[in-house]
């Protein structure tokens, strides 16, 4: 069964008919073409699908699109403005926090939520905020350094 949902995705109001069981990740990637959100484990283990719902990090592979009715959803595509990378995107690029890049959208969205809450987080707070996001490439040190750099405005 389908229902009409009204939500705001990356600042744009939308109304879409979605199946009750449509996952948010499929809505974003397949229905509206926002493929920056990645599918990793598809089971709530890797964090690659992290997006923000009303400013809070959520796993899009475990969330229903219909549950986002009336909410604000933000994906990695929302961060760059007028062709300019956000501070976190720039920092991940400059500090080598991204290698293959598959985990990067989820990492950056989780870090974005953290920096909105705590503009100058401690190392422990960064590690805690990113503890649900797995990376097979970087060893995490460069990722932590990237978030630190974005927080300090380097
Ligand atoms: S794809 Fe959602 S947590 Fe891994
Ligand atoms: S950069 Fe490859 S999985 Fe993190």
Tab-separated table of C-alpha atoms and ligand atoms in Angstrom:
chain	number	residue	atom	x	y	z
A	1	UNK	CA	0.000	0.000	0.000
A	2	UNK	CA	1.211	3.489	-0.821
A	3	UNK	CA	0.794	6.688	1.103
A	4	UNK	CA	1.534	10.313	0.324
A	5	UNK	CA	4.396	11.752	2.339
A	6	UNK	CA	5.412	15.382	2.618
A	7	UNK	CA	8.978	15.982	3.606
A	8	UNK	CA	11.847	18.340	2.983
A	9	UNK	CA	14.893	16.785	1.342
A	10	UNK	CA	18.031	18.902	1.241
A	11	UNK	CA	16.008	22.051	1.711
A	12	UNK	CA	13.396	21.279	-0.961
A	13	UNK	CA	9.811	20.415	-0.022
A	14	UNK	CA	8.548	17.239	-1.712
A	15	UNK	CA	5.397	15.173	-1.843
A	16	UNK	CA	5.779	11.579	-2.975
A	17	UNK	CA	3.659	8.449	-2.906
A	18	UNK	CA	5.734	5.768	-1.184
A	19	UNK	CA	5.051	2.163	-0.279
A	20	UNK	CA	4.664	1.550	3.446
A	21	UNK	CA	7.727	-0.712	3.388
A	22	UNK	CA	9.975	1.468	1.216
A	23	UNK	CA	13.305	1.997	2.943
A	24	UNK	CA	14.624	5.518	3.177
A	25	UNK	CA	17.815	4.475	1.366
A	26	UNK	CA	15.775	3.214	-1.600
A	27	UNK	CA	13.621	6.315	-1.605
A	28	UNK	CA	16.721	8.518	-1.684
A	29	UNK	CA	18.766	6.520	-4.164
A	30	UNK	CA	16.171	5.004	-6.478
A	31	UNK	CA	13.088	7.206	-6.240
A	32	UNK	CA	14.689	10.645	-6.195
A	33	UNK	CA	18.181	9.958	-7.535
A	34	UNK	CA	20.313	10.990	-4.558
A	35	UNK	CA	22.971	8.303	-4.887
A	36	UNK	CA	25.495	9.929	-2.558
A	37	UNK	CA	24.043	7.901	0.326
A	38	UNK	CA	25.747	4.507	0.172
A	39	UNK	CA	24.501	1.020	0.838
A	40	UNK	CA	27.135	-1.031	2.627
A	41	UNK	CA	26.006	-3.852	4.876
A	42	UNK	CA	22.279	-3.174	4.414
A	43	UNK	CA	21.751	-4.262	7.992
A	44	UNK	CA	22.569	-1.428	10.370
A	45	UNK	CA	26.203	-2.378	10.939
A	46	UNK	CA	28.398	-0.100	8.813
A	47	UNK	CA	27.004	3.443	8.873
A	48	UNK	CA	27.599	4.001	5.143
A	49	UNK	CA	23.943	4.976	4.721
A	50	UNK	CA	23.943	7.647	7.465
A	51	UNK	CA	21.765	10.681	6.718
A	52	UNK	CA	20.287	13.344	8.985
A	53	UNK	CA	16.599	13.306	9.883
A	54	UNK	CA	15.606	16.483	11.697
A	55	UNK	CA	19.317	16.995	12.284
A	56	UNK	CA	19.943	13.610	13.912
A	57	UNK	CA	22.027	10.873	12.303
A	58	UNK	CA	19.863	8.000	11.075
A	59	UNK	CA	20.643	4.800	9.203
A	60	UNK	CA	18.733	5.016	5.948
A	61	UNK	CA	18.881	1.224	5.516
A	62	UNK	CA	16.873	0.775	8.726
A	63	UNK	CA	14.496	3.724	8.316
A	64	UNK	CA	11.233	3.812	6.414
A	65	UNK	CA	10.584	6.605	3.964
A	66	UNK	CA	6.997	6.837	5.250
A	67	UNK	CA	8.324	7.520	8.760
A	68	UNK	CA	9.948	10.698	7.423
A	69	UNK	CA	6.566	12.281	6.723
A	70	UNK	CA	6.744	15.858	8.004
A	71	UNK	CA	10.474	15.659	8.635
A	72	UNK	CA	13.596	17.228	7.240
A	73	UNK	CA	16.070	14.856	5.592
A	74	UNK	CA	19.620	15.875	4.731
A	75	UNK	CA	22.033	13.861	2.626
A	76	UNK	CA	25.636	14.379	1.571
A	77	UNK	CA	24.378	16.229	-1.513
A	78	UNK	CA	23.151	19.069	0.722
A	79	UNK	CA	26.568	20.074	2.017
A	80	UNK	CA	28.353	21.687	-0.926
A	81	UNK	CA	26.915	25.116	-1.694
A	82	UNK	CA	27.311	26.903	-5.016
A	83	UNK	CA	29.983	24.428	-6.051
A	84	UNK	CA	32.011	24.936	-2.872
A	85	UNK	CA	32.709	21.969	-0.616
A	86	UNK	CA	31.639	22.243	3.013
A	87	UNK	CA	34.290	22.572	5.706
A	88	UNK	CA	34.053	18.843	6.462
A	89	UNK	CA	34.232	17.813	2.825
A	90	UNK	CA	37.264	20.072	2.322
A	91	UNK	CA	38.939	18.721	5.449
A	92	UNK	CA	38.374	15.076	4.447
A	93	UNK	CA	39.922	15.897	1.079
A	94	UNK	CA	42.888	17.834	2.439
A	95	UNK	CA	43.669	15.565	5.428
A	96	UNK	CA	43.258	12.339	3.412
A	97	UNK	CA	40.263	11.222	5.437
A	98	UNK	CA	38.896	9.563	2.344
A	99	UNK	CA	40.502	6.792	0.310
A	100	UNK	CA	38.090	4.614	-1.660
A	101	UNK	CA	35.383	7.011	-0.476
A	102	UNK	CA	32.644	4.474	0.103
A	103	UNK	CA	32.244	5.208	3.804
A	104	UNK	CA	32.816	8.939	3.361
A	105	UNK	CA	29.250	10.246	2.886
A	106	UNK	CA	28.096	8.459	6.024
A	107	UNK	CA	31.167	9.542	7.991
A	108	UNK	CA	30.711	13.148	6.965
A	109	UNK	CA	26.992	13.215	7.783
A	110	UNK	CA	27.664	11.708	11.225
A	111	UNK	CA	30.447	14.259	11.752
A	112	UNK	CA	28.203	17.075	10.510
A	113	UNK	CA	25.639	16.239	13.189
A	114	UNK	CA	28.395	16.215	15.806
A	115	UNK	CA	29.841	19.591	14.806
A	116	UNK	CA	26.393	21.179	14.896
A	117	UNK	CA	25.991	19.920	18.472
A	118	UNK	CA	29.592	20.429	19.564
A	119	UNK	CA	31.516	22.851	17.364
A	120	UNK	CA	34.798	21.996	19.140
A	121	UNK	CA	34.526	18.317	20.061
A	122	UNK	CA	37.183	16.391	21.919
A	123	UNK	CA	38.886	13.383	20.329
A	124	UNK	CA	36.720	11.145	22.487
A	125	UNK	CA	33.558	12.876	21.309
A	126	UNK	CA	34.601	12.487	17.673
A	127	UNK	CA	35.352	8.795	18.172
A	128	UNK	CA	32.046	8.285	19.942
A	129	UNK	CA	30.084	10.125	17.231
A	130	UNK	CA	31.719	8.028	14.496
A	131	UNK	CA	31.680	4.744	16.387
A	132	UNK	CA	28.854	3.394	14.208
A	133	UNK	CA	30.678	4.145	10.965
A	134	UNK	CA	33.096	1.567	9.618
A	135	UNK	CA	35.980	2.199	7.224
A	136	UNK	CA	38.018	-0.544	5.579
A	137	UNK	CA	40.696	1.764	4.164
A	138	UNK	CA	41.959	4.570	6.364
A	139	UNK	CA	42.640	3.093	9.788
A	140	UNK	CA	40.454	5.938	11.146
A	141	UNK	CA	43.349	8.228	12.180
A	142	UNK	CA	43.002	10.423	9.096
A	143	UNK	CA	39.253	10.539	9.558
A	144	UNK	CA	39.593	11.797	13.132
A	145	UNK	CA	42.183	14.339	11.965
A	146	UNK	CA	39.813	15.494	9.231
A	147	UNK	CA	37.022	16.170	11.713
A	148	UNK	CA	39.461	17.941	14.046
A	149	UNK	CA	40.651	20.106	11.156
A	150	UNK	CA	37.093	21.017	10.169
A	151	UNK	CA	36.271	21.890	13.790
A	152	UNK	CA	39.319	24.091	14.203
A	153	UNK	CA	38.790	25.798	10.857
A	154	UNK	CA	42.213	24.736	9.522
B	1	LIG	S1	24.101	0.134	4.846
B	1	LIG	FE1	23.048	0.982	6.528
B	1	LIG	S2	24.275	0.540	8.243
B	1	LIG	FE2	25.300	-0.435	6.572
B	2	LIG	S1	37.677	5.216	2.673
B	2	LIG	FE1	37.263	3.202	1.895
B	2	LIG	S2	35.872	2.386	3.346
B	2	LIG	FE2	36.483	4.251	4.215
